[in-house]
Coordinates of C-alpha atoms in Angstrom, one line a residue:
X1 CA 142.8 137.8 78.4
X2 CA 142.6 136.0 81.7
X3 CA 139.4 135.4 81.7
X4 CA 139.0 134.1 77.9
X5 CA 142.2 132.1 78.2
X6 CA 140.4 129.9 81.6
X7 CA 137.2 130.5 79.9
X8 CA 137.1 130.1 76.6
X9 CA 133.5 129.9 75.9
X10 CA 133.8 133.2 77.1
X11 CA 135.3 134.7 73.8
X12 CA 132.8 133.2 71.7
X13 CA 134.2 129.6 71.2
X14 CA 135.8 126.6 73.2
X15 CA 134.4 124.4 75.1
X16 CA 131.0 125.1 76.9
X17 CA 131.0 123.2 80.0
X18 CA 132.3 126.0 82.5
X19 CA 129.5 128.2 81.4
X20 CA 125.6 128.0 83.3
X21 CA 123.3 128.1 80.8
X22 CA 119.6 128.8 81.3
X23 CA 116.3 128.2 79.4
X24 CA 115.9 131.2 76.9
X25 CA 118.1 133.1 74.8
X26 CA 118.6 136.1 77.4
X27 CA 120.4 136.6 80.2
X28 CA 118.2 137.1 82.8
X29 CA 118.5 139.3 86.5
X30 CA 117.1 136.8 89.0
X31 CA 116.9 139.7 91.7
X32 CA 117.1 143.5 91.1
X33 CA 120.1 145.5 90.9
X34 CA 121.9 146.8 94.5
X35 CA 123.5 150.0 95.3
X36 CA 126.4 150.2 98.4
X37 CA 129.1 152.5 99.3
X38 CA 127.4 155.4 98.2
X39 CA 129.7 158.6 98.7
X40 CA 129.9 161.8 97.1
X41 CA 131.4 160.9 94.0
X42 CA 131.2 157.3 93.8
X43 CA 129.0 154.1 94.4
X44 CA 128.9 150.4 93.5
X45 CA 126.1 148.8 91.6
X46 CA 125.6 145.1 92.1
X47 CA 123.6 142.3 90.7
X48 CA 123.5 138.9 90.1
X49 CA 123.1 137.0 86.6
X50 CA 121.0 133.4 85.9
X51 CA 124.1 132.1 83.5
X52 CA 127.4 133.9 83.0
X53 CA 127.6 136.8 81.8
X54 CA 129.1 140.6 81.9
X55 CA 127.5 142.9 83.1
X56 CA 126.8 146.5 81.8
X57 CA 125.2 149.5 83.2
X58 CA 123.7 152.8 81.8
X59 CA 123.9 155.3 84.2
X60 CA 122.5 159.4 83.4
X61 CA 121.5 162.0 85.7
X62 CA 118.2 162.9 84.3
X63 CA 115.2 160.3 84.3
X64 CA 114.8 160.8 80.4
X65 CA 118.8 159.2 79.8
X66 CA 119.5 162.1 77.8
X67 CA 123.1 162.3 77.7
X68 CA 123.7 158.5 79.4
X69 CA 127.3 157.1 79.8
X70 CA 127.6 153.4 79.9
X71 CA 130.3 151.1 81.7
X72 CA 131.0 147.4 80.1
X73 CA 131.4 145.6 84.0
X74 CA 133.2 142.0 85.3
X75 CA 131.9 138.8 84.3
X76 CA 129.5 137.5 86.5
X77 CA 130.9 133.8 86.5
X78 CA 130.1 130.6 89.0
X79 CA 132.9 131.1 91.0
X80 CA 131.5 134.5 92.1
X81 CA 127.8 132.6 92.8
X82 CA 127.2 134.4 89.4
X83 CA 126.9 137.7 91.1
X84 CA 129.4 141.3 89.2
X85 CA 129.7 144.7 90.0
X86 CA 131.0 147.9 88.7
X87 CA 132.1 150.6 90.6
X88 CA 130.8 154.0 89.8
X89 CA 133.4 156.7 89.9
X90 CA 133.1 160.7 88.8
X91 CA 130.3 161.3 90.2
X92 CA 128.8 164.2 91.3
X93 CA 127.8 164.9 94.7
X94 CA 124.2 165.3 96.0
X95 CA 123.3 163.9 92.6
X96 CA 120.4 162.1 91.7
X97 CA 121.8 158.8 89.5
X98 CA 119.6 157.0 87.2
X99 CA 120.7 153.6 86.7
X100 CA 119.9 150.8 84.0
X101 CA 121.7 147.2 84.4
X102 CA 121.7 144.6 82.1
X103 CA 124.0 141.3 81.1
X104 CA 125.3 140.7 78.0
X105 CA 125.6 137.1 76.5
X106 CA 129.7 136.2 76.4
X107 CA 129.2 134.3 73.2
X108 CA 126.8 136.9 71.3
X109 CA 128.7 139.7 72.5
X110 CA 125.4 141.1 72.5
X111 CA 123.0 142.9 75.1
X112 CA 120.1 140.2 75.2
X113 CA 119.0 140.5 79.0
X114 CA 116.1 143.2 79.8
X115 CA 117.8 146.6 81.5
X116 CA 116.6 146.5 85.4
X117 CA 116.0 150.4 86.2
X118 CA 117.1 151.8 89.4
X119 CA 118.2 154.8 91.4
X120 CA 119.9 156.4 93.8
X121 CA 121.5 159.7 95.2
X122 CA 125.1 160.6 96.4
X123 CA 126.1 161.4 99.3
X124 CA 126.6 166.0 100.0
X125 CA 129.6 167.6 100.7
X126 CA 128.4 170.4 101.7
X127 CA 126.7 170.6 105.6
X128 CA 122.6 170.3 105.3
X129 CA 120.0 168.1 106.5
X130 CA 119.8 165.0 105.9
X131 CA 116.5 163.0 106.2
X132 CA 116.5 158.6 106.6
X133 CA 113.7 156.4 107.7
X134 CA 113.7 153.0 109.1
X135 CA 111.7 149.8 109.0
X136 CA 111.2 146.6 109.5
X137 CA 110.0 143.1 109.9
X138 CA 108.1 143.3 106.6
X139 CA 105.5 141.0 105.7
X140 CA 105.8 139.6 109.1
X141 CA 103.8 135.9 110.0
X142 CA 102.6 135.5 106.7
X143 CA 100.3 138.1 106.3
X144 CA 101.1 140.4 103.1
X145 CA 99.8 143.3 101.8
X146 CA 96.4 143.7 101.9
X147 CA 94.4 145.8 98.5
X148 CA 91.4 146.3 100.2
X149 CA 93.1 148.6 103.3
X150 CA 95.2 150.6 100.9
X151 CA 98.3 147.9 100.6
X152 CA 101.3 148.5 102.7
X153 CA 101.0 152.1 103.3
X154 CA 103.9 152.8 105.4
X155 CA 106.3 152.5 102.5
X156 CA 104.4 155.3 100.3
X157 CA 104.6 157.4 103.4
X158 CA 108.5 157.1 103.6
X159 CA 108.7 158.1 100.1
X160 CA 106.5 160.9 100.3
X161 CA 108.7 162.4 103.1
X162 CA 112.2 162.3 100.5
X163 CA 114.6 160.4 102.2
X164 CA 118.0 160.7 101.8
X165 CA 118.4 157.4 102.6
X166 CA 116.4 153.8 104.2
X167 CA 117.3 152.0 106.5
X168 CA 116.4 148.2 107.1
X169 CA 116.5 146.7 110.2
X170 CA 116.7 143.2 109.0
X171 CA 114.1 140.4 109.2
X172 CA 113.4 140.7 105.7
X173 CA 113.3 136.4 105.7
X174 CA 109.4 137.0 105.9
X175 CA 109.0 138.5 102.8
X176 CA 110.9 135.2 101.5
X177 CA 108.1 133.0 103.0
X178 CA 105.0 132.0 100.9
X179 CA 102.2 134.1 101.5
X180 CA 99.0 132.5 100.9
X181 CA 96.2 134.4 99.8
X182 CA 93.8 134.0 102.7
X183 CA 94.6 133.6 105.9
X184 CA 92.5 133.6 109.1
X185 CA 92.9 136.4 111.2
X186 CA 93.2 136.5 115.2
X187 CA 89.7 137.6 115.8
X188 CA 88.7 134.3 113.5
X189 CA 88.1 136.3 110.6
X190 CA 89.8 135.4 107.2
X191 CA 90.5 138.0 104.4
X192 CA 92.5 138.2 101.6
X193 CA 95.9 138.9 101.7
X194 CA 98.7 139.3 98.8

């Protein structure tokens, strides 16, 4: 009620002006959906929206969605830089969570944005091993991932191993830098790079 009563374009009518609007018809998820707090029974799912919007997420325990409960989240709005987030709570522990996020248009009342898959696992309660990897530095001065030595083969050998968890020791700016497609190499030699 709040929220309808400060936005009214929110509840399908009113004036327009508060709300971002973007070119198409669907509400669109400029990044991919994030995953924090993780414990044994509960986790947050985050994302962030190209208009406003309200986000809803899918969540099942199988890959296949067969039995798949679904939470209707905030509003991502401008005051929050666009950005929602529902917290997941129930869950169950050591748990593989299968996760699909999407925004739905406030004026439709409909889901019109593409679901953005993801995943992740809960924390144990009981006492075992658990198994992280680290990284780093990725994409690192400009050069990306090259197709003709395999791509960046370090990340499908942490995944092979079954982590419990990854953790990212920051200088991910690099991987927000333009990567051209050739680039000359120490030794003078240029190759392609993506």
């Amino acid at each position: 009620l709040l929220l309808a009563t400060r936005y009214p374009e929110l509840r399908g009518g009113g004036r327009r002006g508060r709300l971002i609007r973007a070119r198409g018809r669907q509400p669109h998820l400029p990044v991919d959906i994030q995953f924090g707090d993780v414990t044994a029974d509960r986790a947050v799912i985050w994302s962030r929206c190209d208009r406003s919007a309200r986000l809803r997420v899918r969540y099942a325990f199988d890959e296949g969605f067969a039995k798949p409960a679904e939470l209707v989240g905030e509003f991502a709005l401008p005051e929050s830089d666009l950005t929602a987030r529902i917290d997941l709570a129930g869950l169950p522990p050591d748990s593989d969570v299968f996760v699909r996020a999407a925004f739905e248009d406030p004026a439709s009342g409909q889901l019109l944005g593409a679901p953005v898959p993801g995943r992740f696992r809960t924390a144990p309660i009981a006492s075992r091993n658990i198994r992280f990897v680290w990284g780093g530095d990725t994409v690192g001065q400009g050069f990306g991932i090259n197709p003709d030595d395999g791509g960046m083969r370090i990340y499908e050998a942490m995944r092979a191993v079954g982590p419990d968890f990854f953790v990212h020791c920051g200088d991910t700016v690099y991987a927000d830098a333009p990567i051209p497609p050739v680039k000359p190499a120490e030794d003078g030699e240029s190759g392609a790079i993506w």
